[in-house]
Amino acid sequence: MRTLFVSGEVAPFTKDTELSEVALSLPARLFETGNYETRIMMPRYGIVSERKNRLHEVIRLSGTEIPLGDEKETLKVKVASIPGFRLQVYFMDNTRLFKRKGIFADKQGKLFPDNLERALFFGRGVIETIRSLGWAPDVVHTLGWISGLVPALLRTEYAADPLFQDAKILFTPQVVDFEARFTEAQCKRFGLPSDLAGKTPVEIGLAHADAVLYPPSWEQPENGPRLSGGREEMAEQAASLYEQVLNGVPA
């Protein structure tokens, strides 16, 4: 089964959080079973050391112009291997949007005002990279705040692309301590559906995914597929949900 993981955080490249551990353990464990062909994509945050993690640019995947309203930003794609695993991570990079010492805020805790624009660039960048690879995923599992737009993009502006027409989309939400919602003006400017106005990326991901797999600490809703236990248990839970969704069984 071809499974694409789109994550805002993957240990050990970003801070050690619940989400980053989940985003690492799931593809690693599924890959180890021999039944899954996995790819991982994440933003190349400025806190990810290019030298320490031995990132190198993939020239054939770089250079795509990602539309952001009236402007376009050039995508650079870099890769690195996860220490201890035979897995590569593809990093979506752009100097203006990601070369800064922080994920959503600077060292003083001030939020970046363009976080929504960064999420859109990341989402479109991931999809364009998969198109460049010509790799049709069976399952697209998006994790975290910055990945929340991917389900909506796949179901709207990329809906006619045969590469994704059979793919099932899952979303694992992330609790963040800030709120950023798309305005009607932003939706118009960025070419997004008007019904996304007033929503956060997490709300968008929840609304457009075929199924939701909640992280262990998620408090709402009370019922719904939820990850729990250790690395192997979480992988089994995810694999079970993938099979359900692919077979058309409601989660």
PDB file of C-alpha atoms in Angstrom:
ATOM      1  CA  MET A   1       0.000   0.000   0.000  1.00  0.00           C
ATOM      2  CA  ARG A   2       1.393   3.372  -0.985  1.00  0.00           C
ATOM      3  CA  THR A   3       1.033   5.745   1.949  1.00  0.00           C
ATOM      4  CA  LEU A   4       1.989   9.412   1.918  1.00  0.00           C
ATOM      5  CA  PHE A   5       2.572  11.102   5.283  1.00  0.00           C
ATOM      6  CA  VAL A   6       2.316  14.890   5.254  1.00  0.00           C
ATOM      7  CA  SER A   7       3.423  16.241   8.610  1.00  0.00           C
ATOM      8  CA  GLY A   8       4.183  19.557  10.220  1.00  0.00           C
ATOM      9  CA  GLU A   9       6.574  17.901  12.630  1.00  0.00           C
ATOM     10  CA  VAL A  10       8.737  14.808  12.377  1.00  0.00           C
ATOM     11  CA  ALA A  11      11.169  13.822  15.125  1.00  0.00           C
ATOM     12  CA  PRO A  12      14.133  14.124  15.280  1.00  0.00           C
ATOM     13  CA  PHE A  13      14.068  17.097  12.896  1.00  0.00           C
ATOM     14  CA  THR A  14      11.784  19.253  15.033  1.00  0.00           C
ATOM     15  CA  LYS A  15      10.971  19.498  18.707  1.00  0.00           C
ATOM     16  CA  ASP A  16      10.052  16.270  20.458  1.00  0.00           C
ATOM     17  CA  THR A  17       6.281  16.514  20.719  1.00  0.00           C
ATOM     18  CA  GLU A  18       3.470  14.002  20.713  1.00  0.00           C
ATOM     19  CA  LEU A  19       2.690  14.744  17.083  1.00  0.00           C
ATOM     20  CA  SER A  20       6.271  14.447  15.919  1.00  0.00           C
ATOM     21  CA  GLU A  21       6.603  11.060  17.609  1.00  0.00           C
ATOM     22  CA  VAL A  22       3.391   9.837  15.995  1.00  0.00           C
ATOM     23  CA  ALA A  23       4.484  11.166  12.602  1.00  0.00           C
ATOM     24  CA  LEU A  24       7.755   9.254  12.877  1.00  0.00           C
ATOM     25  CA  SER A  25       6.542   6.028  14.457  1.00  0.00           C
ATOM     26  CA  LEU A  26       3.667   5.376  12.065  1.00  0.00           C
ATOM     27  CA  PRO A  27       5.568   5.402   8.749  1.00  0.00           C
ATOM     28  CA  ALA A  28       8.589   3.692  10.308  1.00  0.00           C
ATOM     29  CA  ARG A  29       6.582   0.819  11.762  1.00  0.00           C
ATOM     30  CA  LEU A  30       4.401   0.406   8.670  1.00  0.00           C
ATOM     31  CA  PHE A  31       7.478   0.417   6.455  1.00  0.00           C
ATOM     32  CA  GLU A  32       9.051  -2.302   8.599  1.00  0.00           C
ATOM     33  CA  THR A  33       6.108  -4.637   7.955  1.00  0.00           C
ATOM     34  CA  GLY A  34       7.034  -4.797   4.275  1.00  0.00           C
ATOM     35  CA  ASN A  35       3.432  -4.128   3.261  1.00  0.00           C
ATOM     36  CA  TYR A  36       3.741  -0.371   2.882  1.00  0.00           C
ATOM     37  CA  GLU A  37       5.646   1.908   0.560  1.00  0.00           C
ATOM     38  CA  THR A  38       5.863   5.147   2.499  1.00  0.00           C
ATOM     39  CA  ARG A  39       6.937   8.701   1.777  1.00  0.00           C
ATOM     40  CA  ILE A  40       7.149  11.509   4.326  1.00  0.00           C
ATOM     41  CA  MET A  41       6.929  15.222   3.547  1.00  0.00           C
ATOM     42  CA  MET A  42       7.327  18.168   5.904  1.00  0.00           C
ATOM     43  CA  PRO A  43       8.287  21.854   5.818  1.00  0.00           C
ATOM     44  CA  ARG A  44      11.962  22.696   5.973  1.00  0.00           C
ATOM     45  CA  TYR A  45      11.731  24.930   9.030  1.00  0.00           C
ATOM     46  CA  GLY A  46      14.716  27.122   9.783  1.00  0.00           C
ATOM     47  CA  ILE A  47      15.282  25.156  12.996  1.00  0.00           C
ATOM     48  CA  VAL A  48      16.079  22.062  10.911  1.00  0.00           C
ATOM     49  CA  SER A  49      19.838  22.153  10.511  1.00  0.00           C
ATOM     50  CA  GLU A  50      20.842  21.502   6.924  1.00  0.00           C
ATOM     51  CA  ARG A  51      24.387  20.560   7.883  1.00  0.00           C
ATOM     52  CA  LYS A  52      23.607  18.438  10.929  1.00  0.00           C
ATOM     53  CA  ASN A  53      20.856  16.477   9.187  1.00  0.00           C
ATOM     54  CA  ARG A  54      22.731  16.265   5.871  1.00  0.00           C
ATOM     55  CA  LEU A  55      19.970  17.723   3.762  1.00  0.00           C
ATOM     56  CA  HIS A  56      20.601  17.914   0.070  1.00  0.00           C
ATOM     57  CA  GLU A  57      18.522  19.456  -2.667  1.00  0.00           C
ATOM     58  CA  VAL A  58      16.780  17.280  -5.252  1.00  0.00           C
ATOM     59  CA  ILE A  59      17.277  19.372  -8.360  1.00  0.00           C
ATOM     60  CA  ARG A  60      14.766  17.513 -10.515  1.00  0.00           C
ATOM     61  CA  LEU A  61      12.004  18.181  -7.965  1.00  0.00           C
ATOM     62  CA  SER A  62      12.924  21.796  -7.297  1.00  0.00           C
ATOM     63  CA  GLY A  63      12.014  24.936  -9.217  1.00  0.00           C
ATOM     64  CA  THR A  64       8.226  24.610  -9.286  1.00  0.00           C
ATOM     65  CA  GLU A  65       6.487  27.983  -9.023  1.00  0.00           C
ATOM     66  CA  ILE A  66       3.783  27.757  -6.351  1.00  0.00           C
ATOM     67  CA  PRO A  67       0.965  30.317  -6.823  1.00  0.00           C
ATOM     68  CA  LEU A  68       0.104  32.487  -3.835  1.00  0.00           C
ATOM     69  CA  GLY A  69      -2.378  34.999  -5.125  1.00  0.00           C
ATOM     70  CA  ASP A  70      -0.821  37.396  -7.599  1.00  0.00           C
ATOM     71  CA  GLU A  71       2.653  36.204  -6.636  1.00  0.00           C
ATOM     72  CA  LYS A  72       4.523  32.942  -6.960  1.00  0.00           C
ATOM     73  CA  GLU A  73       7.138  31.417  -4.704  1.00  0.00           C
ATOM     74  CA  THR A  74       9.788  28.970  -5.890  1.00  0.00           C
ATOM     75  CA  LEU A  75       9.752  25.539  -4.266  1.00  0.00           C
ATOM     76  CA  LYS A  76      12.975  23.808  -3.314  1.00  0.00           C
ATOM     77  CA  VAL A  77      12.787  20.132  -2.352  1.00  0.00           C
ATOM     78  CA  LYS A  78      15.439  18.683  -0.078  1.00  0.00           C
ATOM     79  CA  VAL A  79      15.813  15.208   1.412  1.00  0.00           C
ATOM     80  CA  ALA A  80      17.387  13.647   4.472  1.00  0.00           C
ATOM     81  CA  SER A  81      17.348  10.209   6.025  1.00  0.00           C
ATOM     82  CA  ILE A  82      15.856   9.579   9.452  1.00  0.00           C
ATOM     83  CA  PRO A  83      18.637   8.283  11.725  1.00  0.00           C
ATOM     84  CA  GLY A  84      18.083   4.641  12.581  1.00  0.00           C
ATOM     85  CA  PHE A  85      15.478   4.085   9.867  1.00  0.00           C
ATOM     86  CA  ARG A  86      15.679   3.379   6.161  1.00  0.00           C
ATOM     87  CA  LEU A  87      13.317   6.220   5.440  1.00  0.00           C
ATOM     88  CA  GLN A  88      13.772   9.533   3.708  1.00  0.00           C
ATOM     89  CA  VAL A  89      11.983  12.773   4.479  1.00  0.00           C
ATOM     90  CA  TYR A  90      11.207  15.235   1.699  1.00  0.00           C
ATOM     91  CA  PHE A  91      11.424  18.854   2.873  1.00  0.00           C
ATOM     92  CA  MET A  92       9.417  21.608   1.191  1.00  0.00           C
ATOM     93  CA  ASP A  93      11.679  24.656   1.333  1.00  0.00           C
ATOM     94  CA  ASN A  94      11.415  28.330   0.509  1.00  0.00           C
ATOM     95  CA  THR A  95      13.689  31.048   1.831  1.00  0.00           C
ATOM     96  CA  ARG A  96      11.040  33.719   2.420  1.00  0.00           C
ATOM     97  CA  LEU A  97       8.504  31.472   4.101  1.00  0.00           C
ATOM     98  CA  PHE A  98      10.574  28.994   6.091  1.00  0.00           C
ATOM     99  CA  LYS A  99      14.055  30.375   6.748  1.00  0.00           C
ATOM    100  CA  ARG A 100      13.302  31.588  10.277  1.00  0.00           C
ATOM    101  CA  LYS A 101      14.068  30.307  13.763  1.00  0.00           C
ATOM    102  CA  GLY A 102      10.679  29.030  14.732  1.00  0.00           C
ATOM    103  CA  ILE A 103       7.750  26.943  13.566  1.00  0.00           C
ATOM    104  CA  PHE A 104       4.746  29.210  14.100  1.00  0.00           C
ATOM    105  CA  ALA A 105       6.366  31.981  16.181  1.00  0.00           C
ATOM    106  CA  ASP A 106       9.736  33.618  16.760  1.00  0.00           C
ATOM    107  CA  LYS A 107      11.927  33.228  19.862  1.00  0.00           C
ATOM    108  CA  GLN A 108       9.949  35.918  21.662  1.00  0.00           C
ATOM    109  CA  GLY A 109       6.705  34.032  21.039  1.00  0.00           C
ATOM    110  CA  LYS A 110       5.387  36.495  18.453  1.00  0.00           C
ATOM    111  CA  LEU A 111       3.328  34.657  15.860  1.00  0.00           C
ATOM    112  CA  PHE A 112       4.374  34.869  12.244  1.00  0.00           C
ATOM    113  CA  PRO A 113       1.663  36.885  10.467  1.00  0.00           C
ATOM    114  CA  ASP A 114       1.901  34.753   7.318  1.00  0.00           C
ATOM    115  CA  ASN A 115       1.314  31.322   8.886  1.00  0.00           C
ATOM    116  CA  LEU A 116      -1.745  30.716   6.691  1.00  0.00           C
ATOM    117  CA  GLU A 117       0.240  31.594   3.582  1.00  0.00           C
ATOM    118  CA  ARG A 118       2.977  29.214   4.705  1.00  0.00           C
ATOM    119  CA  ALA A 119       0.417  26.427   5.157  1.00  0.00           C
ATOM    120  CA  LEU A 120      -0.912  27.011   1.649  1.00  0.00           C
ATOM    121  CA  PHE A 121       2.568  27.011   0.111  1.00  0.00           C
ATOM    122  CA  PHE A 122       3.390  23.802   1.962  1.00  0.00           C
ATOM    123  CA  GLY A 123       0.179  22.074   0.880  1.00  0.00           C
ATOM    124  CA  ARG A 124       0.505  22.995  -2.763  1.00  0.00           C
ATOM    125  CA  GLY A 125       4.216  22.210  -2.653  1.00  0.00           C
ATOM    126  CA  VAL A 126       3.601  18.695  -1.345  1.00  0.00           C
ATOM    127  CA  ILE A 127       1.037  17.943  -4.019  1.00  0.00           C
ATOM    128  CA  GLU A 128       3.184  19.349  -6.813  1.00  0.00           C
ATOM    129  CA  THR A 129       6.124  17.267  -5.601  1.00  0.00           C
ATOM    130  CA  ILE A 130       4.040  14.085  -5.684  1.00  0.00           C
ATOM    131  CA  ARG A 131       2.972  15.004  -9.198  1.00  0.00           C
ATOM    132  CA  SER A 132       6.614  15.459 -10.195  1.00  0.00           C
ATOM    133  CA  LEU A 133       7.392  12.042  -8.754  1.00  0.00           C
ATOM    134  CA  GLY A 134       4.458  10.490 -10.606  1.00  0.00           C
ATOM    135  CA  TRP A 135       3.700   8.510  -7.447  1.00  0.00           C
ATOM    136  CA  ALA A 136       0.018   7.689  -6.895  1.00  0.00           C
ATOM    137  CA  PRO A 137      -0.692   7.175  -3.166  1.00  0.00           C
ATOM    138  CA  ASP A 138      -3.426   4.855  -1.900  1.00  0.00           C
ATOM    139  CA  VAL A 139      -3.618   6.764   1.385  1.00  0.00           C
ATOM    140  CA  VAL A 140      -2.667  10.353   2.180  1.00  0.00           C
ATOM    141  CA  HIS A 141      -2.311  10.798   5.946  1.00  0.00           C
ATOM    142  CA  THR A 142      -1.963  14.454   6.897  1.00  0.00           C
ATOM    143  CA  LEU A 143      -0.862  15.371  10.400  1.00  0.00           C
ATOM    144  CA  GLY A 144      -0.845  18.707  12.166  1.00  0.00           C
ATOM    145  CA  TRP A 145      -1.950  22.298  11.768  1.00  0.00           C
ATOM    146  CA  ILE A 146       0.161  23.210   8.767  1.00  0.00           C
ATOM    147  CA  SER A 147      -1.013  20.109   6.857  1.00  0.00           C
ATOM    148  CA  GLY A 148      -4.715  20.845   7.304  1.00  0.00           C
ATOM    149  CA  LEU A 149      -5.172  22.408   3.864  1.00  0.00           C
ATOM    150  CA  VAL A 150      -3.985  19.315   1.984  1.00  0.00           C
ATOM    151  CA  PRO A 151      -7.318  17.410   2.179  1.00  0.00           C
ATOM    152  CA  ALA A 152      -9.208  20.442   0.855  1.00  0.00           C
ATOM    153  CA  LEU A 153      -6.700  21.085  -1.946  1.00  0.00           C
ATOM    154  CA  LEU A 154      -6.894  17.454  -3.070  1.00  0.00           C
ATOM    155  CA  ARG A 155     -10.694  17.588  -3.098  1.00  0.00           C
ATOM    156  CA  THR A 156     -10.955  20.913  -4.933  1.00  0.00           C
ATOM    157  CA  GLU A 157      -8.230  22.305  -7.206  1.00  0.00           C
ATOM    158  CA  TYR A 158      -6.546  18.900  -7.681  1.00  0.00           C
ATOM    159  CA  ALA A 159      -9.752  16.846  -7.781  1.00  0.00           C
ATOM    160  CA  ALA A 160      -9.412  16.093 -11.509  1.00  0.00           C
ATOM    161  CA  ASP A 161      -5.829  14.854 -11.237  1.00  0.00           C
ATOM    162  CA  PRO A 162      -5.893  11.081 -11.897  1.00  0.00           C
ATOM    163  CA  LEU A 163      -2.915  10.633  -9.582  1.00  0.00           C
ATOM    164  CA  PHE A 164      -5.102  11.344  -6.540  1.00  0.00           C
ATOM    165  CA  GLN A 165      -8.591  10.333  -7.637  1.00  0.00           C
ATOM    166  CA  ASP A 166      -8.493   6.956  -5.886  1.00  0.00           C
ATOM    167  CA  ALA A 167      -6.586   8.128  -2.825  1.00  0.00           C
ATOM    168  CA  LYS A 168      -8.216   8.153   0.595  1.00  0.00           C
ATOM    169  CA  ILE A 169      -7.351  11.037   2.882  1.00  0.00           C
ATOM    170  CA  LEU A 170      -6.917  10.924   6.656  1.00  0.00           C
ATOM    171  CA  PHE A 171      -6.236  13.802   9.000  1.00  0.00           C
ATOM    172  CA  THR A 172      -4.708  13.830  12.474  1.00  0.00           C
ATOM    173  CA  PRO A 173      -5.372  17.229  14.100  1.00  0.00           C
ATOM    174  CA  GLN A 174      -3.001  19.157  16.331  1.00  0.00           C
ATOM    175  CA  VAL A 175      -3.761  21.378  19.286  1.00  0.00           C
ATOM    176  CA  VAL A 176      -2.077  24.781  18.922  1.00  0.00           C
ATOM    177  CA  ASP A 177      -2.176  27.754  21.264  1.00  0.00           C
ATOM    178  CA  PHE A 178      -3.212  30.279  18.633  1.00  0.00           C
ATOM    179  CA  GLU A 179      -6.006  30.839  16.145  1.00  0.00           C
ATOM    180  CA  ALA A 180      -5.576  31.826  12.514  1.00  0.00           C
ATOM    181  CA  ARG A 181      -8.597  31.789  10.214  1.00  0.00           C
ATOM    182  CA  PHE A 182      -8.842  32.450   6.518  1.00  0.00           C
ATOM    183  CA  THR A 183     -10.772  35.582   5.647  1.00  0.00           C
ATOM    184  CA  GLU A 184     -12.979  35.973   2.589  1.00  0.00           C
ATOM    185  CA  ALA A 185     -10.372  38.326   1.145  1.00  0.00           C
ATOM    186  CA  GLN A 186      -7.618  35.735   1.611  1.00  0.00           C
ATOM    187  CA  CYS A 187      -9.688  33.002  -0.008  1.00  0.00           C
ATOM    188  CA  LYS A 188     -10.285  35.246  -3.008  1.00  0.00           C
ATOM    189  CA  ARG A 189      -6.656  36.313  -3.168  1.00  0.00           C
ATOM    190  CA  PHE A 190      -5.245  32.788  -2.933  1.00  0.00           C
ATOM    191  CA  GLY A 191      -7.810  31.149  -5.201  1.00  0.00           C
ATOM    192  CA  LEU A 192      -9.351  29.060  -2.448  1.00  0.00           C
ATOM    193  CA  PRO A 193     -13.017  28.023  -2.186  1.00  0.00           C
ATOM    194  CA  SER A 194     -15.085  30.688  -0.448  1.00  0.00           C
ATOM    195  CA  ASP A 195     -16.454  28.153   2.047  1.00  0.00           C
ATOM    196  CA  LEU A 196     -13.024  27.987   3.700  1.00  0.00           C
ATOM    197  CA  ALA A 197     -13.468  31.541   4.985  1.00  0.00           C
ATOM    198  CA  GLY A 198     -13.681  31.750   8.748  1.00  0.00           C
ATOM    199  CA  LYS A 199     -11.986  28.387   9.263  1.00  0.00           C
ATOM    200  CA  THR A 200      -8.607  27.333  10.631  1.00  0.00           C
ATOM    201  CA  PRO A 201      -6.428  24.768   8.833  1.00  0.00           C
ATOM    202  CA  VAL A 202      -7.365  22.185  11.478  1.00  0.00           C
ATOM    203  CA  GLU A 203     -11.078  22.791  10.907  1.00  0.00           C
ATOM    204  CA  ILE A 204     -10.503  22.540   7.159  1.00  0.00           C
ATOM    205  CA  GLY A 205      -8.653  19.242   7.540  1.00  0.00           C
ATOM    206  CA  LEU A 206     -11.386  17.800   9.754  1.00  0.00           C
ATOM    207  CA  ALA A 207     -14.070  18.805   7.243  1.00  0.00           C
ATOM    208  CA  HIS A 208     -12.424  17.488   4.074  1.00  0.00           C
ATOM    209  CA  ALA A 209     -10.711  14.254   5.119  1.00  0.00           C
ATOM    210  CA  ASP A 210     -12.334  10.867   4.512  1.00  0.00           C
ATOM    211  CA  ALA A 211     -11.504   9.894   8.083  1.00  0.00           C
ATOM    212  CA  VAL A 212      -9.967  11.434  11.193  1.00  0.00           C
ATOM    213  CA  LEU A 213      -7.445   9.670  13.411  1.00  0.00           C
ATOM    214  CA  TYR A 214      -7.102  11.609  16.640  1.00  0.00           C
ATOM    215  CA  PRO A 215      -3.818  11.884  18.580  1.00  0.00           C
ATOM    216  CA  PRO A 216      -3.682  10.415  22.111  1.00  0.00           C
ATOM    217  CA  SER A 217      -4.187  13.733  23.916  1.00  0.00           C
ATOM    218  CA  TRP A 218      -7.103  14.987  21.818  1.00  0.00           C
ATOM    219  CA  GLU A 219     -10.046  15.652  24.128  1.00  0.00           C
ATOM    220  CA  GLN A 220     -12.814  16.148  21.571  1.00  0.00           C
ATOM    221  CA  PRO A 221     -14.838  14.429  20.370  1.00  0.00           C
ATOM    222  CA  GLU A 222     -15.243  11.725  22.975  1.00  0.00           C
ATOM    223  CA  ASN A 223     -15.830   9.078  20.309  1.00  0.00           C
ATOM    224  CA  GLY A 224     -13.731   8.428  17.230  1.00  0.00           C
ATOM    225  CA  PRO A 225     -10.595   6.525  16.162  1.00  0.00           C
ATOM    226  CA  ARG A 226      -7.789   7.520  18.480  1.00  0.00           C
ATOM    227  CA  LEU A 227      -4.125   6.573  18.656  1.00  0.00           C
ATOM    228  CA  SER A 228      -2.977   5.020  21.914  1.00  0.00           C
ATOM    229  CA  GLY A 229      -0.300   2.762  23.333  1.00  0.00           C
ATOM    230  CA  GLY A 230       3.206   2.291  22.001  1.00  0.00           C
ATOM    231  CA  ARG A 231       4.687   2.489  18.560  1.00  0.00           C
ATOM    232  CA  GLU A 232       3.472  -0.925  17.405  1.00  0.00           C
ATOM    233  CA  GLU A 233      -0.035  -0.442  18.772  1.00  0.00           C
ATOM    234  CA  MET A 234      -0.395   2.914  17.037  1.00  0.00           C
ATOM    235  CA  ALA A 235       0.785   1.433  13.745  1.00  0.00           C
ATOM    236  CA  GLU A 236      -1.779  -1.349  14.019  1.00  0.00           C
ATOM    237  CA  GLN A 237      -4.536   1.160  14.760  1.00  0.00           C
ATOM    238  CA  ALA A 238      -3.568   3.285  11.765  1.00  0.00           C
ATOM    239  CA  ALA A 239      -3.275   0.283   9.443  1.00  0.00           C
ATOM    240  CA  SER A 240      -6.715  -0.911  10.522  1.00  0.00           C
ATOM    241  CA  LEU A 241      -8.255   2.480   9.771  1.00  0.00           C
ATOM    242  CA  TYR A 242      -6.517   2.649   6.389  1.00  0.00           C
ATOM    243  CA  GLU A 243      -8.054  -0.703   5.444  1.00  0.00           C
ATOM    244  CA  GLN A 244     -11.497   0.413   6.605  1.00  0.00           C
ATOM    245  CA  VAL A 245     -11.387   3.612   4.592  1.00  0.00           C
ATOM    246  CA  LEU A 246     -10.032   1.902   1.480  1.00  0.00           C
ATOM    247  CA  ASN A 247     -12.816  -0.688   1.714  1.00  0.00           C
ATOM    248  CA  GLY A 248     -15.469   1.976   2.110  1.00  0.00           C
ATOM    249  CA  VAL A 249     -16.236   1.190   5.733  1.00  0.00           C
ATOM    250  CA  PRO A 250     -17.178   4.311   7.782  1.00  0.00           C
ATOM    251  CA  ALA A 251     -14.547   5.117  10.433  1.00  0.00           C
TER     252      ALA A 251
END
